[in-house]
Amino acid sequence: QVQLVESGGGLVQAGGSLRLSCAATGLTFRFSNYNLNWYRQAPGKERELVAGISSTGGTPNYKDSVQGRFTISRDNARNTVYLQMNNLKPEDTAVYYCNAQYWRVKNYDYWGQGTQVTVSS
């Protein structure tokens, strides 16, 4: 069974940093063949894409409001994707979810359970 498990969330003050991790197990294909994304969802709001990195290791993409503050990276040897979040702002408060999608067969699409990030002012 595929599992994506997020960790690293917590409570921080504005201007602080957190590093989220998402470890994948049970994938049908090698981890390096998956596009990886971080999404977030705040209470009463729709889930939104925060950052993504392709299976090719190309230039990541970011939501405009986190550009320059967040960095997505992957460690294929550890089947893990990271989201380094710096200079956190209260509006970053949300549940953060990792997502893995096989580049070739798009219905191989998996989600983690989420990790809470709360930024206080």
mmCIF file with all atom_site columns, C-alpha atoms in Angstrom:
data_model
loop_
_atom_site.group_PDB
_atom_site.id
_atom_site.type_symbol
_atom_site.label_atom_id
_atom_site.label_alt_id
_atom_site.label_comp_id
_atom_site.label_asym_id
_atom_site.label_entity_id
_atom_site.label_seq_id
_atom_site.pdbx_PDB_ins_code
_atom_site.Cartn_x
_atom_site.Cartn_y
_atom_site.Cartn_z
_atom_site.occupancy
_atom_site.B_iso_or_equiv
_atom_site.pdbx_formal_charge
_atom_site.auth_seq_id
_atom_site.auth_comp_id
_atom_site.auth_asym_id
_atom_site.auth_atom_id
_atom_site.pdbx_PDB_model_num
ATOM 1   C CA . GLN A 1 1   ? 0.000   0.000  0.000   1.00 0.00 ? 1   GLN A CA 1
ATOM 2   C CA . VAL A 1 2   ? 1.292   3.442  -0.912  1.00 0.00 ? 2   VAL A CA 1
ATOM 3   C CA . GLN A 1 3   ? 1.900   5.789  1.978   1.00 0.00 ? 3   GLN A CA 1
ATOM 4   C CA . LEU A 1 4   ? 3.024   9.399  1.939   1.00 0.00 ? 4   LEU A CA 1
ATOM 5   C CA . VAL A 1 5   ? 3.745   10.646 5.441   1.00 0.00 ? 5   VAL A CA 1
ATOM 6   C CA . GLU A 1 6   ? 4.349   14.321 6.125   1.00 0.00 ? 6   GLU A CA 1
ATOM 7   C CA . SER A 1 7   ? 6.270   15.606 9.111   1.00 0.00 ? 7   SER A CA 1
ATOM 8   C CA . GLY A 1 8   ? 7.916   18.769 10.349  1.00 0.00 ? 8   GLY A CA 1
ATOM 9   C CA . GLY A 1 9   ? 4.912   20.983 10.905  1.00 0.00 ? 9   GLY A CA 1
ATOM 10  C CA . GLY A 1 10  ? 4.397   22.962 14.048  1.00 0.00 ? 10  GLY A CA 1
ATOM 11  C CA . LEU A 1 11  ? 3.910   26.361 15.608  1.00 0.00 ? 11  LEU A CA 1
ATOM 12  C CA . VAL A 1 12  ? 6.364   29.132 14.794  1.00 0.00 ? 12  VAL A CA 1
ATOM 13  C CA . GLN A 1 13  ? 6.502   32.883 15.104  1.00 0.00 ? 13  GLN A CA 1
ATOM 14  C CA . ALA A 1 14  ? 6.342   35.114 12.063  1.00 0.00 ? 14  ALA A CA 1
ATOM 15  C CA . GLY A 1 15  ? 9.749   35.294 10.446  1.00 0.00 ? 15  GLY A CA 1
ATOM 16  C CA . GLY A 1 16  ? 10.677  31.815 11.571  1.00 0.00 ? 16  GLY A CA 1
ATOM 17  C CA . SER A 1 17  ? 11.416  28.719 9.534   1.00 0.00 ? 17  SER A CA 1
ATOM 18  C CA . LEU A 1 18  ? 10.204  25.160 9.214   1.00 0.00 ? 18  LEU A CA 1
ATOM 19  C CA . ARG A 1 19  ? 11.292  22.247 7.070   1.00 0.00 ? 19  ARG A CA 1
ATOM 20  C CA . LEU A 1 20  ? 8.567   19.844 6.020   1.00 0.00 ? 20  LEU A CA 1
ATOM 21  C CA . SER A 1 21  ? 9.347   16.304 4.943   1.00 0.00 ? 21  SER A CA 1
ATOM 22  C CA . CYS A 1 22  ? 7.266   13.755 3.093   1.00 0.00 ? 22  CYS A CA 1
ATOM 23  C CA . ALA A 1 23  ? 8.471   10.171 2.925   1.00 0.00 ? 23  ALA A CA 1
ATOM 24  C CA . ALA A 1 24  ? 6.964   7.745  0.424   1.00 0.00 ? 24  ALA A CA 1
ATOM 25  C CA . THR A 1 25  ? 6.712   3.989  0.804   1.00 0.00 ? 25  THR A CA 1
ATOM 26  C CA . GLY A 1 26  ? 5.085   1.269  -1.247  1.00 0.00 ? 26  GLY A CA 1
ATOM 27  C CA . LEU A 1 27  ? 5.262   3.101  -4.571  1.00 0.00 ? 27  LEU A CA 1
ATOM 28  C CA . THR A 1 28  ? 4.720   1.002  -7.671  1.00 0.00 ? 28  THR A CA 1
ATOM 29  C CA . PHE A 1 29  ? 7.511   2.743  -9.567  1.00 0.00 ? 29  PHE A CA 1
ATOM 30  C CA . ARG A 1 30  ? 10.781  4.269  -8.511  1.00 0.00 ? 30  ARG A CA 1
ATOM 31  C CA . PHE A 1 31  ? 10.465  7.491  -6.556  1.00 0.00 ? 31  PHE A CA 1
ATOM 32  C CA . SER A 1 32  ? 12.511  9.334  -9.169  1.00 0.00 ? 32  SER A CA 1
ATOM 33  C CA . ASN A 1 33  ? 9.719   8.777  -11.710 1.00 0.00 ? 33  ASN A CA 1
ATOM 34  C CA . TYR A 1 34  ? 7.189   10.844 -9.773  1.00 0.00 ? 34  TYR A CA 1
ATOM 35  C CA . ASN A 1 35  ? 6.369   14.500 -10.024 1.00 0.00 ? 35  ASN A CA 1
ATOM 36  C CA . LEU A 1 36  ? 6.171   15.872 -6.491  1.00 0.00 ? 36  LEU A CA 1
ATOM 37  C CA . ASN A 1 37  ? 4.092   18.718 -5.144  1.00 0.00 ? 37  ASN A CA 1
ATOM 38  C CA . TRP A 1 38  ? 3.254   20.478 -1.924  1.00 0.00 ? 38  TRP A CA 1
ATOM 39  C CA . TYR A 1 39  ? -0.261  21.789 -1.450  1.00 0.00 ? 39  TYR A CA 1
ATOM 40  C CA . ARG A 1 40  ? -1.841  23.594 1.458   1.00 0.00 ? 40  ARG A CA 1
ATOM 41  C CA . GLN A 1 41  ? -5.340  24.244 2.687   1.00 0.00 ? 41  GLN A CA 1
ATOM 42  C CA . ALA A 1 42  ? -6.373  26.866 5.201   1.00 0.00 ? 42  ALA A CA 1
ATOM 43  C CA . PRO A 1 43  ? -9.705  26.688 7.049   1.00 0.00 ? 43  PRO A CA 1
ATOM 44  C CA . GLY A 1 44  ? -12.577 27.670 4.792   1.00 0.00 ? 44  GLY A CA 1
ATOM 45  C CA . LYS A 1 45  ? -10.352 27.884 1.727   1.00 0.00 ? 45  LYS A CA 1
ATOM 46  C CA . GLU A 1 46  ? -9.646  25.642 -1.232  1.00 0.00 ? 46  GLU A CA 1
ATOM 47  C CA . ARG A 1 47  ? -6.540  23.540 -1.434  1.00 0.00 ? 47  ARG A CA 1
ATOM 48  C CA . GLU A 1 48  ? -3.847  25.332 -3.404  1.00 0.00 ? 48  GLU A CA 1
ATOM 49  C CA . LEU A 1 49  ? -0.592  24.331 -5.013  1.00 0.00 ? 49  LEU A CA 1
ATOM 50  C CA . VAL A 1 50  ? 2.386   25.763 -3.153  1.00 0.00 ? 50  VAL A CA 1
ATOM 51  C CA . ALA A 1 51  ? 5.360   24.213 -4.917  1.00 0.00 ? 51  ALA A CA 1
ATOM 52  C CA . GLY A 1 52  ? 6.164   21.485 -7.401  1.00 0.00 ? 52  GLY A CA 1
ATOM 53  C CA . ILE A 1 53  ? 9.221   19.690 -8.701  1.00 0.00 ? 53  ILE A CA 1
ATOM 54  C CA . SER A 1 54  ? 9.195   17.379 -11.701 1.00 0.00 ? 54  SER A CA 1
ATOM 55  C CA . SER A 1 55  ? 10.611  13.897 -12.094 1.00 0.00 ? 55  SER A CA 1
ATOM 56  C CA . THR A 1 56  ? 13.252  15.374 -14.396 1.00 0.00 ? 56  THR A CA 1
ATOM 57  C CA . GLY A 1 57  ? 14.636  17.576 -11.631 1.00 0.00 ? 57  GLY A CA 1
ATOM 58  C CA . GLY A 1 58  ? 13.944  20.716 -13.610 1.00 0.00 ? 58  GLY A CA 1
ATOM 59  C CA . THR A 1 59  ? 13.253  24.183 -12.274 1.00 0.00 ? 59  THR A CA 1
ATOM 60  C CA . PRO A 1 60  ? 10.635  24.006 -9.522  1.00 0.00 ? 60  PRO A CA 1
ATOM 61  C CA . ASN A 1 61  ? 7.487   26.087 -9.640  1.00 0.00 ? 61  ASN A CA 1
ATOM 62  C CA . TYR A 1 62  ? 6.051   28.099 -6.753  1.00 0.00 ? 62  TYR A CA 1
ATOM 63  C CA . LYS A 1 63  ? 2.952   29.947 -5.798  1.00 0.00 ? 63  LYS A CA 1
ATOM 64  C CA . ASP A 1 64  ? 3.676   33.645 -6.221  1.00 0.00 ? 64  ASP A CA 1
ATOM 65  C CA . SER A 1 65  ? 3.228   34.473 -2.548  1.00 0.00 ? 65  SER A CA 1
ATOM 66  C CA . VAL A 1 66  ? 5.899   31.983 -1.436  1.00 0.00 ? 66  VAL A CA 1
ATOM 67  C CA . GLN A 1 67  ? 8.406   32.647 -4.215  1.00 0.00 ? 67  GLN A CA 1
ATOM 68  C CA . GLY A 1 68  ? 11.770  33.442 -2.690  1.00 0.00 ? 68  GLY A CA 1
ATOM 69  C CA . ARG A 1 69  ? 10.769  32.170 0.743   1.00 0.00 ? 69  ARG A CA 1
ATOM 70  C CA . PHE A 1 70  ? 10.030  28.476 0.128   1.00 0.00 ? 70  PHE A CA 1
ATOM 71  C CA . THR A 1 71  ? 12.228  25.870 -1.514  1.00 0.00 ? 71  THR A CA 1
ATOM 72  C CA . ILE A 1 72  ? 11.101  22.441 -2.656  1.00 0.00 ? 72  ILE A CA 1
ATOM 73  C CA . SER A 1 73  ? 13.701  19.711 -3.022  1.00 0.00 ? 73  SER A CA 1
ATOM 74  C CA . ARG A 1 74  ? 13.839  15.961 -3.345  1.00 0.00 ? 74  ARG A CA 1
ATOM 75  C CA . ASP A 1 75  ? 16.118  13.200 -2.152  1.00 0.00 ? 75  ASP A CA 1
ATOM 76  C CA . ASN A 1 76  ? 15.438  10.225 -4.366  1.00 0.00 ? 76  ASN A CA 1
ATOM 77  C CA . ALA A 1 77  ? 17.736  7.973  -2.344  1.00 0.00 ? 77  ALA A CA 1
ATOM 78  C CA . ARG A 1 78  ? 15.482  8.507  0.670   1.00 0.00 ? 78  ARG A CA 1
ATOM 79  C CA . ASN A 1 79  ? 12.166  8.627  -1.226  1.00 0.00 ? 79  ASN A CA 1
ATOM 80  C CA . THR A 1 80  ? 11.561  11.998 0.373   1.00 0.00 ? 80  THR A CA 1
ATOM 81  C CA . VAL A 1 81  ? 10.450  15.437 -0.757  1.00 0.00 ? 81  VAL A CA 1
ATOM 82  C CA . TYR A 1 82  ? 11.096  18.507 1.373   1.00 0.00 ? 82  TYR A CA 1
ATOM 83  C CA . LEU A 1 83  ? 9.686   21.974 1.675   1.00 0.00 ? 83  LEU A CA 1
ATOM 84  C CA . GLN A 1 84  ? 11.988  24.479 3.332   1.00 0.00 ? 84  GLN A CA 1
ATOM 85  C CA . MET A 1 85  ? 9.917   27.431 4.507   1.00 0.00 ? 85  MET A CA 1
ATOM 86  C CA . ASN A 1 86  ? 11.696  30.615 5.544   1.00 0.00 ? 86  ASN A CA 1
ATOM 87  C CA . ASN A 1 87  ? 10.399  33.981 6.685   1.00 0.00 ? 87  ASN A CA 1
ATOM 88  C CA . LEU A 1 88  ? 7.045   32.472 7.506   1.00 0.00 ? 88  LEU A CA 1
ATOM 89  C CA . LYS A 1 89  ? 4.013   34.719 7.642   1.00 0.00 ? 89  LYS A CA 1
ATOM 90  C CA . PRO A 1 90  ? 0.667   34.258 9.407   1.00 0.00 ? 90  PRO A CA 1
ATOM 91  C CA . GLU A 1 91  ? -1.009  33.799 6.032   1.00 0.00 ? 91  GLU A CA 1
ATOM 92  C CA . ASP A 1 92  ? 1.095   30.660 5.542   1.00 0.00 ? 92  ASP A CA 1
ATOM 93  C CA . THR A 1 93  ? -0.929  28.963 8.269   1.00 0.00 ? 93  THR A CA 1
ATOM 94  C CA . ALA A 1 94  ? -2.541  25.857 6.779   1.00 0.00 ? 94  ALA A CA 1
ATOM 95  C CA . VAL A 1 95  ? -2.424  22.104 6.594   1.00 0.00 ? 95  VAL A CA 1
ATOM 96  C CA . TYR A 1 96  ? 0.308   21.155 4.150   1.00 0.00 ? 96  TYR A CA 1
ATOM 97  C CA . TYR A 1 97  ? -0.033  18.061 1.974   1.00 0.00 ? 97  TYR A CA 1
ATOM 98  C CA . CYS A 1 98  ? 2.470   16.290 -0.218  1.00 0.00 ? 98  CYS A CA 1
ATOM 99  C CA . ASN A 1 99  ? 1.452   14.760 -3.520  1.00 0.00 ? 99  ASN A CA 1
ATOM 100 C CA . ALA A 1 100 ? 3.206   12.295 -5.802  1.00 0.00 ? 100 ALA A CA 1
ATOM 101 C CA . GLN A 1 101 ? 2.147   11.647 -9.390  1.00 0.00 ? 101 GLN A CA 1
ATOM 102 C CA . TYR A 1 102 ? 3.761   9.170  -11.758 1.00 0.00 ? 102 TYR A CA 1
ATOM 103 C CA . TRP A 1 103 ? 4.939   11.123 -14.769 1.00 0.00 ? 103 TRP A CA 1
ATOM 104 C CA . ARG A 1 104 ? 3.834   8.530  -17.326 1.00 0.00 ? 104 ARG A CA 1
ATOM 105 C CA . VAL A 1 105 ? 0.524   7.232  -15.942 1.00 0.00 ? 105 VAL A CA 1
ATOM 106 C CA . LYS A 1 106 ? -1.323  10.092 -14.316 1.00 0.00 ? 106 LYS A CA 1
ATOM 107 C CA . ASN A 1 107 ? -3.827  8.008  -12.367 1.00 0.00 ? 107 ASN A CA 1
ATOM 108 C CA . TYR A 1 108 ? -0.958  6.896  -10.123 1.00 0.00 ? 108 TYR A CA 1
ATOM 109 C CA . ASP A 1 109 ? -1.618  9.905  -7.934  1.00 0.00 ? 109 ASP A CA 1
ATOM 110 C CA . TYR A 1 110 ? -1.078  9.797  -4.164  1.00 0.00 ? 110 TYR A CA 1
ATOM 111 C CA . TRP A 1 111 ? -1.594  12.122 -1.228  1.00 0.00 ? 111 TRP A CA 1
ATOM 112 C CA . GLY A 1 112 ? -0.353  12.357 2.309   1.00 0.00 ? 112 GLY A CA 1
ATOM 113 C CA . GLN A 1 113 ? -2.545  13.039 5.319   1.00 0.00 ? 113 GLN A CA 1
ATOM 114 C CA . GLY A 1 114 ? -1.161  16.501 5.939   1.00 0.00 ? 114 GLY A CA 1
ATOM 115 C CA . THR A 1 115 ? 0.833   18.319 8.576   1.00 0.00 ? 115 THR A CA 1
ATOM 116 C CA . GLN A 1 116 ? -0.302  21.466 10.368  1.00 0.00 ? 116 GLN A CA 1
ATOM 117 C CA . VAL A 1 117 ? 1.734   24.646 10.064  1.00 0.00 ? 117 VAL A CA 1
ATOM 118 C CA . THR A 1 118 ? 0.720   27.533 12.293  1.00 0.00 ? 118 THR A CA 1
ATOM 119 C CA . VAL A 1 119 ? 2.465   30.898 12.150  1.00 0.00 ? 119 VAL A CA 1
ATOM 120 C CA . SER A 1 120 ? 1.756   33.350 14.929  1.00 0.00 ? 120 SER A CA 1
ATOM 121 C CA . SER A 1 121 ? 2.225   37.097 14.734  1.00 0.00 ? 121 SER A CA 1
#
